[in-house]
Coordinates of C-alpha atoms and ligand atoms in Angstrom, one line a residue:
M1 CA 0.0 0.0 0.0
K2 CA 2.9 2.4 0.8
H3 CA 4.0 2.5 -2.8
V4 CA 0.5 3.1 -4.1
E5 CA 0.0 6.0 -1.7
H6 CA 3.1 7.7 -2.9
F7 CA 1.7 7.7 -6.4
A8 CA -1.8 8.7 -5.2
A9 CA -0.2 11.8 -3.5
Q10 CA 1.6 12.7 -6.8
L11 CA -1.8 12.6 -8.6
D12 CA -3.3 14.9 -5.9
I13 CA -0.7 17.5 -6.4
L14 CA -1.5 17.4 -10.1
K15 CA -5.1 17.8 -9.5
Q16 CA -4.5 20.8 -7.2
Q17 CA -2.5 22.5 -9.9
G18 CA -5.3 21.8 -12.4
N19 CA -3.0 19.6 -14.4
L20 CA -4.6 16.2 -13.9
R21 CA -5.1 14.3 -17.1
R22 CA -7.9 11.7 -17.8
F23 CA -9.1 9.8 -20.8
T24 CA -12.7 10.9 -22.0
S25 CA -14.8 8.4 -23.9
N26 CA -16.4 9.9 -27.0
V27 CA -18.4 9.1 -30.1
Q28 CA -17.6 10.9 -33.3
Q29 CA -19.6 11.4 -36.5
G30 CA -18.4 13.7 -39.2
R31 CA -17.4 17.1 -37.8
M32 CA -19.3 16.5 -34.5
I33 CA -18.1 14.8 -31.3
R34 CA -20.4 13.5 -28.6
I35 CA -19.4 13.3 -24.9
H36 CA -21.7 12.3 -22.1
D37 CA -24.6 12.8 -24.6
H38 CA -23.6 16.4 -25.3
E39 CA -22.9 17.0 -29.0
M40 CA -20.2 19.5 -30.0
L41 CA -18.3 20.8 -33.1
N42 CA -14.9 18.9 -32.9
L43 CA -12.2 21.6 -32.6
A44 CA -9.6 19.2 -30.9
S45 CA -8.8 16.8 -33.7
N46 CA -5.8 16.7 -35.9
D47 CA -7.7 15.4 -38.8
Y48 CA -7.1 18.8 -40.6
L49 CA -8.5 17.7 -44.0
G50 CA -11.5 15.8 -42.5
L51 CA -10.4 12.6 -44.2
A52 CA -10.4 10.3 -41.0
A53 CA -14.1 11.3 -40.5
N54 CA -15.0 10.7 -44.1
I55 CA -17.1 7.6 -44.3
E56 CA -17.5 7.5 -48.0
L57 CA -13.7 7.4 -48.4
R58 CA -13.5 4.4 -46.1
E59 CA -16.1 2.7 -48.0
Q60 CA -14.2 3.4 -51.3
F61 CA -11.1 2.0 -49.8
F62 CA -12.6 -1.2 -48.6
D63 CA -14.4 -1.7 -51.9
E64 CA -11.1 -1.4 -53.7
T65 CA -9.2 -3.7 -51.2
P66 CA -10.2 -7.3 -51.6
N67 CA -10.2 -9.4 -48.3
A68 CA -7.1 -11.3 -49.3
Q69 CA -5.2 -8.1 -49.1
R70 CA -6.7 -7.0 -45.7
W71 CA -3.9 -8.2 -43.5
M72 CA -4.5 -6.9 -40.1
S73 CA -1.1 -7.8 -38.7
S74 CA 2.4 -8.0 -40.3
A75 CA 3.5 -10.4 -37.5
S76 CA 7.1 -9.3 -37.6
S77 CA 9.6 -6.6 -38.1
R78 CA 10.3 -5.5 -41.7
L79 CA 13.7 -7.0 -41.6
L80 CA 12.1 -10.5 -41.0
T81 CA 8.8 -11.2 -42.8
G82 CA 7.0 -7.9 -42.3
N83 CA 8.0 -6.3 -45.5
F84 CA 4.7 -6.9 -47.4
P85 CA 4.3 -5.4 -50.9
E86 CA 2.0 -2.7 -49.4
Y87 CA 5.1 -1.2 -47.6
E88 CA 7.1 -1.0 -50.9
Q89 CA 4.1 0.5 -52.8
F90 CA 3.5 3.2 -50.3
E91 CA 7.2 4.1 -50.1
S92 CA 7.5 4.2 -53.8
S93 CA 4.5 6.6 -53.9
L94 CA 6.0 8.8 -51.4
S95 CA 9.4 8.8 -53.1
Q96 CA 7.6 9.7 -56.4
A97 CA 5.8 12.6 -54.9
F98 CA 8.9 13.8 -53.2
H99 CA 11.0 14.3 -56.3
G100 CA 12.5 10.8 -56.3
R101 CA 14.1 11.1 -53.0
A102 CA 14.3 7.9 -50.8
A103 CA 11.3 7.4 -48.4
L104 CA 11.3 5.2 -45.3
V105 CA 8.0 4.7 -43.1
F106 CA 7.8 4.0 -39.4
N107 CA 5.1 2.8 -37.0
S108 CA 4.4 6.2 -35.6
G109 CA 5.9 9.7 -35.6
Y110 CA 6.9 9.1 -32.1
H111 CA 8.9 6.0 -33.1
M112 CA 10.4 8.0 -36.0
N113 CA 11.7 10.8 -33.8
I114 CA 13.0 8.7 -31.1
G115 CA 14.7 6.3 -33.5
I116 CA 16.3 8.3 -36.1
L117 CA 18.2 10.9 -34.1
P118 CA 20.0 8.3 -31.9
A119 CA 20.9 6.3 -34.9
L120 CA 22.4 9.3 -36.6
A121 CA 23.9 11.3 -33.9
D122 CA 27.2 10.2 -32.1
S123 CA 29.4 12.0 -29.6
K124 CA 30.9 14.0 -32.6
T125 CA 27.5 15.3 -33.4
L126 CA 26.1 18.5 -32.1
I127 CA 22.3 19.0 -32.1
L128 CA 20.9 22.4 -32.2
A129 CA 17.2 22.4 -31.6
D130 CA 14.4 25.0 -31.5
K131 CA 13.3 25.4 -27.9
L132 CA 9.7 24.3 -28.5
I133 CA 10.2 21.0 -30.5
H134 CA 7.8 18.2 -29.9
A135 CA 8.5 15.7 -26.9
S136 CA 9.3 13.0 -29.4
M137 CA 12.3 14.8 -30.7
I138 CA 13.4 15.7 -27.2
D139 CA 13.3 12.0 -26.4
G140 CA 15.2 11.1 -29.4
I141 CA 17.9 13.6 -28.6
R142 CA 18.1 12.3 -24.9
L143 CA 18.6 8.8 -26.3
S144 CA 21.6 9.8 -28.4
T145 CA 25.1 10.5 -27.3
A146 CA 25.2 13.9 -29.0
K147 CA 25.7 17.2 -27.3
F148 CA 22.5 19.1 -27.3
V149 CA 22.0 22.9 -27.3
R150 CA 18.7 24.7 -27.9
Y151 CA 18.1 28.0 -29.7
R152 CA 15.3 30.4 -28.8
H153 CA 12.0 29.5 -30.3
N154 CA 11.9 30.4 -34.1
D155 CA 14.9 32.7 -33.7
L156 CA 17.1 32.0 -36.7
A157 CA 19.4 34.8 -35.8
H158 CA 20.2 33.1 -32.5
L159 CA 20.6 29.8 -34.4
T160 CA 23.1 31.5 -36.7
Q161 CA 25.0 32.9 -33.7
L162 CA 25.3 29.4 -32.3
L163 CA 26.4 28.0 -35.6
H164 CA 29.2 30.5 -35.8
K165 CA 30.3 29.6 -32.2
Y166 CA 30.3 25.9 -32.7
H167 CA 31.1 25.3 -36.4
T168 CA 34.9 25.9 -35.9
D169 CA 34.9 23.4 -32.9
D170 CA 36.8 20.4 -34.0
A171 CA 35.0 18.2 -31.4
F172 CA 32.0 18.2 -33.9
E173 CA 32.0 16.6 -37.3
R174 CA 28.4 17.3 -37.9
I175 CA 25.7 19.8 -36.6
I176 CA 22.1 18.6 -36.9
V177 CA 19.6 21.5 -36.7
V178 CA 16.2 20.2 -35.6
T179 CA 12.9 22.1 -35.9
E180 CA 9.3 21.6 -36.8
S181 CA 7.8 23.5 -39.7
I182 CA 4.5 24.3 -38.2
F183 CA 4.7 24.1 -34.4
S184 CA 2.1 22.0 -32.7
M185 CA 1.4 24.2 -29.7
D186 CA 1.8 27.7 -31.1
G187 CA 0.8 27.0 -34.7
D188 CA 3.6 29.3 -35.8
E189 CA 6.1 28.2 -38.5
T190 CA 9.8 28.2 -39.2
D191 CA 10.9 30.2 -42.3
L192 CA 12.2 27.1 -44.1
A193 CA 13.7 29.2 -47.0
E194 CA 15.8 31.2 -44.6
L195 CA 16.8 28.0 -42.7
V196 CA 18.0 26.4 -45.9
R197 CA 19.9 29.7 -46.7
I198 CA 21.6 29.5 -43.4
K199 CA 22.5 25.7 -43.7
K200 CA 24.2 26.5 -47.0
Q201 CA 26.7 28.7 -45.2
F202 CA 27.9 26.1 -42.8
E203 CA 29.4 22.8 -44.2
K204 CA 28.8 20.7 -41.1
V205 CA 25.1 21.4 -41.0
M206 CA 22.3 18.9 -41.8
L207 CA 18.6 19.9 -41.4
Y208 CA 16.0 17.8 -39.6
V209 CA 12.5 19.2 -40.1
D210 CA 9.3 17.6 -38.7
E211 CA 6.3 18.3 -40.8
A212 CA 3.8 16.5 -38.6
H213 CA 1.3 19.6 -39.0
G214 CA 2.4 20.6 -42.4
I215 CA 1.9 17.4 -44.4
G216 CA -1.4 17.5 -46.2
V217 CA -2.2 21.1 -45.5
R218 CA 0.6 23.1 -47.2
G219 CA 1.9 23.2 -50.7
E220 CA 0.1 22.7 -54.0
Q221 CA 0.0 18.9 -53.6
G222 CA -0.1 19.0 -49.8
L223 CA 3.4 17.9 -49.4
G224 CA 4.0 20.3 -46.6
C225 CA 5.8 23.6 -46.0
A226 CA 8.8 22.2 -47.7
E227 CA 6.9 22.0 -51.0
Q228 CA 5.2 25.5 -50.3
Y229 CA 8.8 27.1 -49.9
Q230 CA 10.4 24.9 -52.6
V231 CA 13.0 23.3 -50.4
I232 CA 12.1 19.6 -50.6
D233 CA 15.5 18.7 -51.9
E234 CA 17.4 20.8 -49.4
I235 CA 16.3 19.2 -46.3
D236 CA 18.4 16.4 -45.2
F237 CA 15.8 14.6 -43.0
L238 CA 12.3 15.6 -43.9
V239 CA 10.0 13.8 -41.6
G240 CA 6.3 13.9 -40.8
A241 CA 3.5 12.0 -39.1
L242 CA 0.6 10.2 -40.9
G243 CA -1.9 10.3 -38.0
K244 CA -2.9 13.9 -38.6
A245 CA -4.0 15.4 -41.9
M246 CA -3.1 12.0 -43.5
A247 CA -5.9 10.3 -41.6
S248 CA -3.8 7.2 -41.0
I249 CA -1.0 6.0 -38.6
G250 CA 2.7 6.2 -39.0
G251 CA 5.7 8.4 -39.7
Y252 CA 7.7 8.9 -42.8
L253 CA 11.2 10.2 -43.7
I254 CA 12.3 11.6 -46.9
C255 CA 16.1 11.5 -47.3
H256 CA 19.1 10.4 -49.4
P257 CA 19.1 6.6 -50.2
V258 CA 22.2 6.1 -48.3
I259 CA 20.7 7.5 -45.1
R260 CA 17.7 5.2 -45.6
D261 CA 20.0 2.1 -45.9
Y262 CA 21.9 3.4 -42.9
L263 CA 18.7 3.6 -40.7
I264 CA 17.5 0.1 -41.8
N265 CA 20.8 -1.1 -40.2
T266 CA 20.9 1.0 -37.1
M267 CA 17.5 2.4 -36.0
R268 CA 16.3 0.3 -33.0
P269 CA 12.5 1.2 -33.2
L270 CA 12.6 0.1 -36.9
I271 CA 14.5 -3.1 -36.2
F272 CA 13.0 -4.2 -32.9
S273 CA 9.3 -3.5 -33.4
T274 CA 6.7 -5.3 -35.4
A275 CA 5.9 -3.5 -38.5
Q276 CA 2.4 -1.9 -39.0
P277 CA -0.3 -4.1 -40.5
P278 CA -0.2 -4.0 -44.3
I279 CA -3.7 -2.8 -44.4
C280 CA -2.5 0.5 -42.7
M281 CA 0.1 0.9 -45.4
A282 CA -2.5 0.3 -48.1
W283 CA -4.8 3.0 -46.4
S284 CA -1.9 5.4 -46.2
N285 CA -1.2 5.0 -49.8
F286 CA -4.8 5.4 -50.7
I287 CA -5.0 8.6 -48.7
L288 CA -1.8 10.0 -50.2
Q289 CA -3.4 9.8 -53.7
Q290 CA -6.4 11.7 -52.4
V291 CA -4.4 14.3 -50.5
L292 CA -2.4 15.2 -53.6
Q293 CA -5.7 16.4 -55.2
L294 CA -7.3 18.2 -52.3
K295 CA -6.3 21.7 -53.2
T296 CA -9.8 23.2 -52.5
A297 CA -9.9 21.7 -49.0
R298 CA -6.5 23.3 -48.3
Q299 CA -7.6 26.6 -49.5
H300 CA -10.6 26.5 -47.3
L301 CA -8.7 25.4 -44.3
H302 CA -6.3 28.3 -45.0
S303 CA -9.2 30.8 -45.2
I304 CA -10.9 29.8 -41.9
S305 CA -7.6 29.7 -40.2
Q306 CA -6.9 33.3 -41.2
T307 CA -10.3 34.4 -40.0
L308 CA -9.8 32.8 -36.6
Q309 CA -6.3 34.0 -36.1
Q310 CA -7.4 37.6 -36.8
A311 CA -10.3 37.3 -34.4
V312 CA -8.3 36.0 -31.7
Q313 CA -5.9 38.9 -31.9
T314 CA -8.8 41.3 -32.1
K315 CA -10.0 39.9 -28.9
G316 CA -6.7 41.0 -27.3
F317 CA -5.0 37.5 -27.1
A318 CA -1.5 37.1 -28.2
C319 CA -1.8 34.9 -31.3
P320 CA 1.5 33.6 -32.9
S321 CA -0.4 31.3 -35.2
T322 CA 0.0 31.2 -39.0
S323 CA -1.7 28.0 -39.4
Q324 CA -4.7 25.8 -38.7
I325 CA -3.6 25.4 -35.0
V326 CA -4.9 28.5 -33.3
P327 CA -4.0 28.8 -29.6
V328 CA -5.8 31.2 -27.3
I329 CA -3.1 31.7 -24.7
I330 CA -4.7 32.4 -21.2
G331 CA -1.7 31.5 -18.8
D332 CA -3.3 30.1 -15.6
S333 CA -4.2 26.4 -15.8
S334 CA -7.4 26.5 -13.9
K335 CA -8.7 29.6 -15.8
T336 CA -7.9 27.8 -19.0
V337 CA -9.8 24.6 -17.9
E338 CA -12.9 26.8 -16.9
K339 CA -12.9 28.6 -20.2
A340 CA -12.7 25.3 -22.1
K341 CA -15.5 23.9 -20.1
A342 CA -17.7 27.0 -21.0
L343 CA -16.9 26.7 -24.7
Q344 CA -17.7 22.9 -24.6
H345 CA -21.0 23.7 -22.8
A346 CA -21.8 26.1 -25.7
G347 CA -21.1 23.4 -28.2
F348 CA -17.5 23.7 -29.2
Y349 CA -15.2 20.9 -28.2
I350 CA -11.9 22.7 -27.5
M351 CA -9.3 21.2 -25.2
P352 CA -7.1 23.0 -22.6
V353 CA -3.4 22.4 -23.0
R354 CA -1.3 22.7 -19.8
P355 CA 2.2 22.1 -18.6
P356 CA 4.1 20.0 -19.0
T357 CA 2.9 19.9 -22.7
V358 CA 3.5 23.8 -22.8
P359 CA 5.8 26.0 -20.8
Q360 CA 4.8 27.0 -17.3
H361 CA 2.1 29.9 -17.1
S362 CA 1.2 29.6 -20.7
S363 CA -1.8 27.2 -20.6
R364 CA -4.0 27.8 -23.5
L365 CA -7.0 26.7 -25.4
R366 CA -5.8 24.9 -28.5
I367 CA -8.3 25.3 -31.4
S368 CA -7.5 22.9 -34.1
L369 CA -9.4 23.7 -37.2
T370 CA -10.3 21.1 -39.9
A371 CA -11.6 21.6 -43.4
Q372 CA -15.1 20.5 -42.2
V373 CA -15.5 23.6 -40.2
R374 CA -17.6 26.3 -41.8
H375 CA -17.2 30.1 -41.6
T376 CA -20.6 30.3 -39.9
D377 CA -19.3 28.1 -37.1
L378 CA -16.4 30.4 -36.5
D379 CA -18.8 33.4 -36.2
Q380 CA -20.4 31.9 -33.2
L381 CA -17.3 30.7 -31.7
I382 CA -15.6 34.1 -32.0
Q383 CA -18.5 35.8 -30.1
L384 CA -18.0 33.4 -27.2
L385 CA -14.1 33.9 -26.9
Ligands
PLP1 C1 2.1 14.2 -33.2 C2 3.4 14.6 -33.6 C3 4.5 13.6 -33.6 C4 4.1 12.2 -33.2 O1 3.4 11.5 -34.2 P1 2.6 10.2 -33.9 O2 2.5 9.6 -35.1 O3 1.4 10.7 -33.3 O4 3.4 9.3 -32.9 C5 5.7 14.0 -33.9 N1 6.1 15.2 -34.1 C6 5.3 16.2 -34.0 C7 5.7 17.5 -34.3 C8 3.9 16.0 -33.7 O5 3.0 17.0 -33.7

């Protein structure tokens, strides 16, 4: 009992701080979500293009996929017998979309980020990372033997300063700069064109860019911010997650073929974990073909995002967002939770985000727009903010 009491006391502390987390059961249909029989507009999902919620799309996929191909388990790592044709088909589609560069997929974005960095970075590597990168990259860096220095969030001048400082240090053979394109909590974005320009001034630098929130929603074909800013070929490790706008599960890396081969030989979560079921690969491939065509949905998402960003600013909140992720930064955790409850009561499912997901005293409502949201929905929401 003594041990359980210890953990119960820890939970009590979280509760007092307004930081206790719990699962909530829910039922979803289209753009709506129902919790305890209360129906709300879903503004907490990462299904940015509304494809995960699209039932016709699912029907089409199953109609096109005969039962013989609906493998629900790969039963093994890809290096043993898990490398089903669906894997090679999806990677080949990715490769084709991304200018013929090599593609490698992973079980999740989290696996990807905790696996690639430790495989690549040794003690002669310096990692320079944006202060606000996702926990999965932090964990990846922690698992590596590299030296790790952070630069101020989205401050490329600070990054340049650090590069000048460390580039001449013989202790380092390589410097990997790690960032996101669109950041998951502030919804702001890195100037990728400028980042690439900086990289070109420093021989030792390689770029690692996570497009978890950019894939699907940016660029003519939805290939992300790298497509939008025409730098697909300049980013050494272009990674992203498939569980958001891509309405599936997994992570992908676009890289040089040598890097791909190297990771197949060294990346532990790839080697020691059972590969995703082939049906998931087939679905990811099916969705990719759709996403390449969804220009209108992307334009709509962009339009409602701009409307909401401007409204949040007009209401007097700081709003760093330039994307579909629109935070309303309140600060205090308990107040944020109360505000979220009030909005939920009014029919808008918006989640509070609290430390340690975001820095202390920056608790916020994280509004996550999807292409299913209409301008008229926003009018109501904006009044309530
Ligand atoms: C969601 C997310 C991940 C993790 O991806 P999963 O597929 O959900 O494991 C990685 N990086 C960023 C920036 C994310 O937002």
